[in-house]
Short mmCIF file of C-alpha atoms in Angstrom, two decimals:
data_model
loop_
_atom_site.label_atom_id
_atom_site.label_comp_id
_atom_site.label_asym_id
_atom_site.label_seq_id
_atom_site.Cartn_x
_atom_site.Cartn_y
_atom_site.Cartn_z
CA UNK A 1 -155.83 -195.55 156.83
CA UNK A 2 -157.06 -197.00 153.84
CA UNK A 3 -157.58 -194.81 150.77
CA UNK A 4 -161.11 -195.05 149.25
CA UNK A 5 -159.96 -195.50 145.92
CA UNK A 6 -157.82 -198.61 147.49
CA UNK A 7 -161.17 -199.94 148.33
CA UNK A 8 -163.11 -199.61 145.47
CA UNK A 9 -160.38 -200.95 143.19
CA UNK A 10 -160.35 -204.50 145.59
CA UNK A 11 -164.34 -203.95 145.82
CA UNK A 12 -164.57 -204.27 141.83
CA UNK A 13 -162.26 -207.09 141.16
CA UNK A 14 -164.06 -208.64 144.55
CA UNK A 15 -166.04 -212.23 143.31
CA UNK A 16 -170.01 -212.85 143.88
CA UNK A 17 -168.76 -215.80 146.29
CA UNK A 18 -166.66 -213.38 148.23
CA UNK A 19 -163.33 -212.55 149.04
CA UNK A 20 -163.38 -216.23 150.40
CA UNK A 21 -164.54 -217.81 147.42
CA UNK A 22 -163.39 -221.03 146.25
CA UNK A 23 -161.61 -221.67 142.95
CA UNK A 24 -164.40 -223.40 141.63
CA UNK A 25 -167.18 -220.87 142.49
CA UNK A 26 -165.24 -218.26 141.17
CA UNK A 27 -165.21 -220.50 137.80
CA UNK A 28 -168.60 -220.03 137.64
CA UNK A 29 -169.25 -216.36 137.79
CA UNK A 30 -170.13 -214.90 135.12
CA UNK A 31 -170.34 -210.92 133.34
CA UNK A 32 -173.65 -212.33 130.94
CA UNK A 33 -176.42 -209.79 131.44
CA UNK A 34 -179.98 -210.42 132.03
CA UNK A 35 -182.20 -209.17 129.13
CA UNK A 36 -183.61 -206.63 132.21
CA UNK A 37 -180.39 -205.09 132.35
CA UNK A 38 -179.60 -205.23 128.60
CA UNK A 39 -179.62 -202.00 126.16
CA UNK A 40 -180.22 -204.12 123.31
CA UNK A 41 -182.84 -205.75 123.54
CA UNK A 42 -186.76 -204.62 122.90
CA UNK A 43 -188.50 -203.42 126.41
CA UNK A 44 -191.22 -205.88 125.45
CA UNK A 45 -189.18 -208.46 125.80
CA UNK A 46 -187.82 -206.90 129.39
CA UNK A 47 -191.36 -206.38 130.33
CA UNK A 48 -192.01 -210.23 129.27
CA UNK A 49 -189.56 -211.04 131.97
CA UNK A 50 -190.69 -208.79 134.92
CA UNK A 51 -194.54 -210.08 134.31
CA UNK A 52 -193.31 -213.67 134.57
CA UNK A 53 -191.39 -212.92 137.87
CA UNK A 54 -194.61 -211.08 138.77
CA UNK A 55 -196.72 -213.97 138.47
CA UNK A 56 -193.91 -216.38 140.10
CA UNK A 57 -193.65 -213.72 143.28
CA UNK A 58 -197.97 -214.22 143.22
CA UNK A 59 -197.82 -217.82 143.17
CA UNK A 60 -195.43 -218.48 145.42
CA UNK A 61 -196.86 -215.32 148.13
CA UNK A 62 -192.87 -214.07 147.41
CA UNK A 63 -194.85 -210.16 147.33
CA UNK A 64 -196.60 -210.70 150.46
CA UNK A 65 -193.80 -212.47 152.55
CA UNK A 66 -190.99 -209.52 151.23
CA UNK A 67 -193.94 -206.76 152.47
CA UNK A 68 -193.75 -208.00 156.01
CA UNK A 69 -190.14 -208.40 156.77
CA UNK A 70 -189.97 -204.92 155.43
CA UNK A 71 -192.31 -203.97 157.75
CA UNK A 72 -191.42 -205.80 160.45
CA UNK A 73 -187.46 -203.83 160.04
CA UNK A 74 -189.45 -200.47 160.83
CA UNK A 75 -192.16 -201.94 163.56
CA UNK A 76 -190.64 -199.53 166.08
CA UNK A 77 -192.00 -196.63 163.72
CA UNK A 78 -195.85 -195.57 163.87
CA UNK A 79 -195.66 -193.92 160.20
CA UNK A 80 -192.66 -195.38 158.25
CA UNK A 81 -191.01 -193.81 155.28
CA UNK A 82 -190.03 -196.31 153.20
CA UNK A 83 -188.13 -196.02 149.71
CA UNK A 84 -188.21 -199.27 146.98
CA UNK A 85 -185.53 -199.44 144.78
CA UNK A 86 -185.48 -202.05 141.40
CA UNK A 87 -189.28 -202.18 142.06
CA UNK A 88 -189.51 -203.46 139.04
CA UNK A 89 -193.46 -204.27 138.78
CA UNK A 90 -193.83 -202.83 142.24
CA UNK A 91 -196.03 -205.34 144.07
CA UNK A 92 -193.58 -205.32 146.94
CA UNK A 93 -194.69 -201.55 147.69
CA UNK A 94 -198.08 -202.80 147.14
CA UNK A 95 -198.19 -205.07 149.79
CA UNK A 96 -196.58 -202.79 152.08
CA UNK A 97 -199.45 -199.81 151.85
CA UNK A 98 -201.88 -202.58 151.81
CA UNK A 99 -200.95 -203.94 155.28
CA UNK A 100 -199.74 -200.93 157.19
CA UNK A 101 -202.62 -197.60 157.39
CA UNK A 102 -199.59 -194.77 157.47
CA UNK A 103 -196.75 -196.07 155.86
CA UNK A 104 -195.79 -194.00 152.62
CA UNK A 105 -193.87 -195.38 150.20
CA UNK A 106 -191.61 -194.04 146.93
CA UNK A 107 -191.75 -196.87 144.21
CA UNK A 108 -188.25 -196.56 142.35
CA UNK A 109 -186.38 -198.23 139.44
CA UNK A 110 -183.77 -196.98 137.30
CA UNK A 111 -186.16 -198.71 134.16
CA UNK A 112 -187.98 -195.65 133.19
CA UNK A 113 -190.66 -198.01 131.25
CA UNK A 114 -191.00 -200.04 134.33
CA UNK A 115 -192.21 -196.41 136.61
CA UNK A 116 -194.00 -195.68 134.19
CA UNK A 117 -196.10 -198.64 133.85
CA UNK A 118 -196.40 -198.74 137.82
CA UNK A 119 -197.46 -194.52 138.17
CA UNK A 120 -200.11 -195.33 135.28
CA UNK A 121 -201.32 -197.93 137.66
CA UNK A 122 -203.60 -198.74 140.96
CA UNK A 123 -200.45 -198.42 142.44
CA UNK A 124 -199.44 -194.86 140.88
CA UNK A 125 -203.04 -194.09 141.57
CA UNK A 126 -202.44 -194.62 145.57
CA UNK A 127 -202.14 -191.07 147.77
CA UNK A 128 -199.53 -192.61 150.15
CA UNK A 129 -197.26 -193.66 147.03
CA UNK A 130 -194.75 -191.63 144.99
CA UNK A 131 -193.34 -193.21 141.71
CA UNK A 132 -190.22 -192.18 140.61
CA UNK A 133 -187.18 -193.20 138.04
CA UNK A 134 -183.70 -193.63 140.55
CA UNK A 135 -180.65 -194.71 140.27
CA UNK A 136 -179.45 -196.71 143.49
CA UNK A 137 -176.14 -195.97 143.38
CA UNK A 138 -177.09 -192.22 142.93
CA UNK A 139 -180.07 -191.48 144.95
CA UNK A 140 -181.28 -188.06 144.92
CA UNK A 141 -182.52 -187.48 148.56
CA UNK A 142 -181.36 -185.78 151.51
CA UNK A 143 -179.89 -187.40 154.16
CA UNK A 144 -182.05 -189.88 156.78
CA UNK A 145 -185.26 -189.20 154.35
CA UNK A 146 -186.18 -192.50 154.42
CA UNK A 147 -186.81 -194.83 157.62
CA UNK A 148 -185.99 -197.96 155.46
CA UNK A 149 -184.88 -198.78 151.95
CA UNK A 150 -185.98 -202.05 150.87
CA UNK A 151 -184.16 -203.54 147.31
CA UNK A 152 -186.00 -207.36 147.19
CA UNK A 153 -184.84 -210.18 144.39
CA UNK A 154 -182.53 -207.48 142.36
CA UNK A 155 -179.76 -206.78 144.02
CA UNK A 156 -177.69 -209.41 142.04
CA UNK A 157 -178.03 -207.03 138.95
CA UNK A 158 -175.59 -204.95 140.59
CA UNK A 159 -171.78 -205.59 140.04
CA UNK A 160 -169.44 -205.55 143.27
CA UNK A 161 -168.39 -201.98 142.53
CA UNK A 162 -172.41 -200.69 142.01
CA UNK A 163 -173.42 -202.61 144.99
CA UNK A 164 -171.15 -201.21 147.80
CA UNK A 165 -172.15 -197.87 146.46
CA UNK A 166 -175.96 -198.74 146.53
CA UNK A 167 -175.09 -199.90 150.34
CA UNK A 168 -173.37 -196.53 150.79
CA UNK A 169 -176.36 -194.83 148.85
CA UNK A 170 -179.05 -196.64 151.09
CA UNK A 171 -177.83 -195.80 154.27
CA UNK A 172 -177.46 -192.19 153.65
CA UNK A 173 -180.50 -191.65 152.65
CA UNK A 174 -182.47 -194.49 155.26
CA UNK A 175 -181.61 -195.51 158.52
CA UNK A 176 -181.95 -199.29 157.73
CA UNK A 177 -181.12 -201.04 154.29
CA UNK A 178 -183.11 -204.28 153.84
CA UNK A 179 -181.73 -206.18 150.68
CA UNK A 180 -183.75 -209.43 150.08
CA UNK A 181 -181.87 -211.31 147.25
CA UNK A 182 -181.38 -215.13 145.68
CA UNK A 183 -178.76 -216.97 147.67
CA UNK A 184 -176.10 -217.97 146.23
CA UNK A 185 -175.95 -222.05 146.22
CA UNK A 186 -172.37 -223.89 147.16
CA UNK A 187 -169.93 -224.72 144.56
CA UNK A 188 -171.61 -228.05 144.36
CA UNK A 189 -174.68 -226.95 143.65
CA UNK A 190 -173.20 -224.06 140.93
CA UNK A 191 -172.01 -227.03 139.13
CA UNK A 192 -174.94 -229.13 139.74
CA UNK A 193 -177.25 -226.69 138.11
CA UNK A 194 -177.32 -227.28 134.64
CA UNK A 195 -178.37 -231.14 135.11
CA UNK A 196 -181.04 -229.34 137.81
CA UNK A 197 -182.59 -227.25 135.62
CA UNK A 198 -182.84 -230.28 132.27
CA UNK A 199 -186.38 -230.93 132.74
CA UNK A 200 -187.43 -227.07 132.50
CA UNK A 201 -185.64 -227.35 129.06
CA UNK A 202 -188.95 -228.47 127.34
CA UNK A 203 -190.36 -225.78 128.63
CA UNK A 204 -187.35 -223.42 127.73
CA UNK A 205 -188.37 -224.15 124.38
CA UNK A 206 -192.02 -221.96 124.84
CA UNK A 207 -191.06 -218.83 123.26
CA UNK A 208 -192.88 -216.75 126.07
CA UNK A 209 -190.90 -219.11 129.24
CA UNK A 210 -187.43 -219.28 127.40
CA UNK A 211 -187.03 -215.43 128.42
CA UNK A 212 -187.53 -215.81 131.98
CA UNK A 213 -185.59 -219.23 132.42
CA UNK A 214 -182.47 -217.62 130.61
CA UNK A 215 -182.55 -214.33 132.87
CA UNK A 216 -183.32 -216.87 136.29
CA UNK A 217 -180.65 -219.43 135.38
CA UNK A 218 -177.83 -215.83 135.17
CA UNK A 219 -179.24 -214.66 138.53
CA UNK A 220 -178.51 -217.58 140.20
CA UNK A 221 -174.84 -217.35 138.95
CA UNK A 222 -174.43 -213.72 140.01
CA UNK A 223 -175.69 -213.98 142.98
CA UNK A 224 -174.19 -212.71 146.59
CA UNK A 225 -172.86 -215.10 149.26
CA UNK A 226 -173.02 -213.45 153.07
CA UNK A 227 -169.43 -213.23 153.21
CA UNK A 228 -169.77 -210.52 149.88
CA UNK A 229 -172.06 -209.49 151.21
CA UNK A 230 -170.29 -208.57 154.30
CA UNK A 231 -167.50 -207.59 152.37
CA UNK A 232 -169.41 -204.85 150.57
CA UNK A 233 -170.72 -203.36 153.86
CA UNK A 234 -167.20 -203.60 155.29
CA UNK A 235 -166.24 -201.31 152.18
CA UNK A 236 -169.23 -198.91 152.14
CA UNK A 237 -168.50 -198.41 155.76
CA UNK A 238 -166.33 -200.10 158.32
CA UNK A 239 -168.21 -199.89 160.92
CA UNK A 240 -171.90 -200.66 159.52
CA UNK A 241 -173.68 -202.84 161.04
CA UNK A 242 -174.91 -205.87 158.94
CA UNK A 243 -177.08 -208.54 159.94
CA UNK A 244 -178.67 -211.91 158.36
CA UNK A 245 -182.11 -212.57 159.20
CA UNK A 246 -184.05 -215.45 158.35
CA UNK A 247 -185.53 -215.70 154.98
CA UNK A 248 -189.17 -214.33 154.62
CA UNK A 249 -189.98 -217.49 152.66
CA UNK A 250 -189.12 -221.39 152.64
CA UNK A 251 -190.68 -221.82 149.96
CA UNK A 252 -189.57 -221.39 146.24
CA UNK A 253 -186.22 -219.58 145.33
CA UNK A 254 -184.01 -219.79 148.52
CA UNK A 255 -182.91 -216.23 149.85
CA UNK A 256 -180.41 -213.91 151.76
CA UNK A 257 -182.17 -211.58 153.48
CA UNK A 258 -179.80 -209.12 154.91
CA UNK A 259 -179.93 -205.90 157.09
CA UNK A 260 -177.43 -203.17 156.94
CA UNK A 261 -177.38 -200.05 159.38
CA UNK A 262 -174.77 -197.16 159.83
CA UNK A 263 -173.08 -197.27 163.54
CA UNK A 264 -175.09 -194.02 164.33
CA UNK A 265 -178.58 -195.52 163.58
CA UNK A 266 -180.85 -197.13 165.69
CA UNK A 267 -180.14 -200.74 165.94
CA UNK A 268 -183.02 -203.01 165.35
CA UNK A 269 -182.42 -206.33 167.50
CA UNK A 270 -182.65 -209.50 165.53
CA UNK A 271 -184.77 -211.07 167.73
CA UNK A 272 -187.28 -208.23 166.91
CA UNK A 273 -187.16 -209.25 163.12
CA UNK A 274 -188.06 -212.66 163.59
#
């Protein structure tokens, strides 16, 4: 048998591209923060960068499209309990008690500025909502509280060691785990990325774009590829079940969307998802 700490020790060292990951993909990983996850930096300038994704997810119907593949994982349950972690601006959790009558919904983040903006809100305001600062690789419930825990478009701020124990977190306290994240491009496209992304450098140069271009451009790079993905299930629990579904949207930032269920849960068929 393998020893846990065994695990976690391969887990940490593990790269974004996998345990498979190529020599040059693994060249371009990198340990630069995002100014969300940064200590030193003003929260105005984090809250700069979560309105700007905010109005990106609204433009591009991200919000709405997220809200129905969560919905659609818990379809088979008349009044879901559903738990948002790295809510962030919480429009995902919006969505969700907008288009289902009896679902009820905690609206997390570990960004105490960020839960607080969202309880002083509509969405705060809402009786089937609960707001409330978490940490998702500590989570503070009982067991099976939740029917689903849904972490959309912020996974990636986890490292390898954080994120197997957000997995192991998630499905403790929900029977399904629905992480919606960027995908991580091919080692091509990794290197191809700076000469992609010259003509937003005008715009880079707009002090109010220049935040939300730099924290974009270091998501991409830390993203997870399915085999890490798998990989961090494996180590959470080696025998959860973990399943790719088809990407709520085809239309701006290409996803992973990914399903992850302990061996003694209810299985939701893929087909059902769809």
């Amino acid at each position: 048998m393998v020893d846990a700490s065994e695990v976690e020790s391969a887990i940490a060292v593990m790269p974004r591209g996998g345990p498979d990951a190529s020599w040059l993909d693994r060249r371009f990983q990198t340990d630069a923060l995002e100014y969300t996850d940064r200590y030193d930096v003003p929260d105005e300038l984090k809250q700069q960068v979560i309105t700007s994704l905010d109005r990106v997810g609204t433009l591009g119907r991200v919000h709405e499209k997220n809200a129905r593949a969560a919905l659609q994982a818990v379809s088979d349950i008349p009044e879901p309990r559903i738990l948002e972690i790295g809510a962030g601006h919480g429009k995902l959790s919006a969505k969700i008690v907008e288009y289902h009558p009896t679902a009820t919904v905690t609206v997390s983040d570990l960004d105490p500025a960020s839960v607080a903006n969202i309880a002083a809100g509509e969405l705060g305001a809402h009786p089937r909502v609960t707001t409330q600062v978490i940490d998702a690789t500590a989570i503070d419930a009982p067991d099976d509280s939740y029917d689903l825990v849904v972490f959309a478009m912020s996974f990636h701020h986890l490292p390898p060691a954080a994120a197997y124990r957000a997995i192991a977190e998630a499905t403790r306290v929900g029977k399904r785990f629905l992480v919606i994240d960027l995908r991580r491009q091919s080692s091509i496209g990794l290197a191809l990325s700076p000469i992609m992304v010259l003509p937003m450098l005008a715009a880079a140069l707009l002090p109010s774009v220049r935040p939300f271009l730099h924290d974009g451009f270091i998501s991409g790079l830390r993203a997870y590829s399915h085999s890490a993905f798998t990989a961090l299930g494996r180590a959470a629990d080696p025998g959860m079940r973990i399943e790719f579904l088809p990407a709520p949207s085809r239309f701006g930032p290409r996803s992973t969307t990914v399903l992850f269920s302990r061996p003694d849960s209810t299985r939701t068929r893929s087909n059902d998802l769809r």
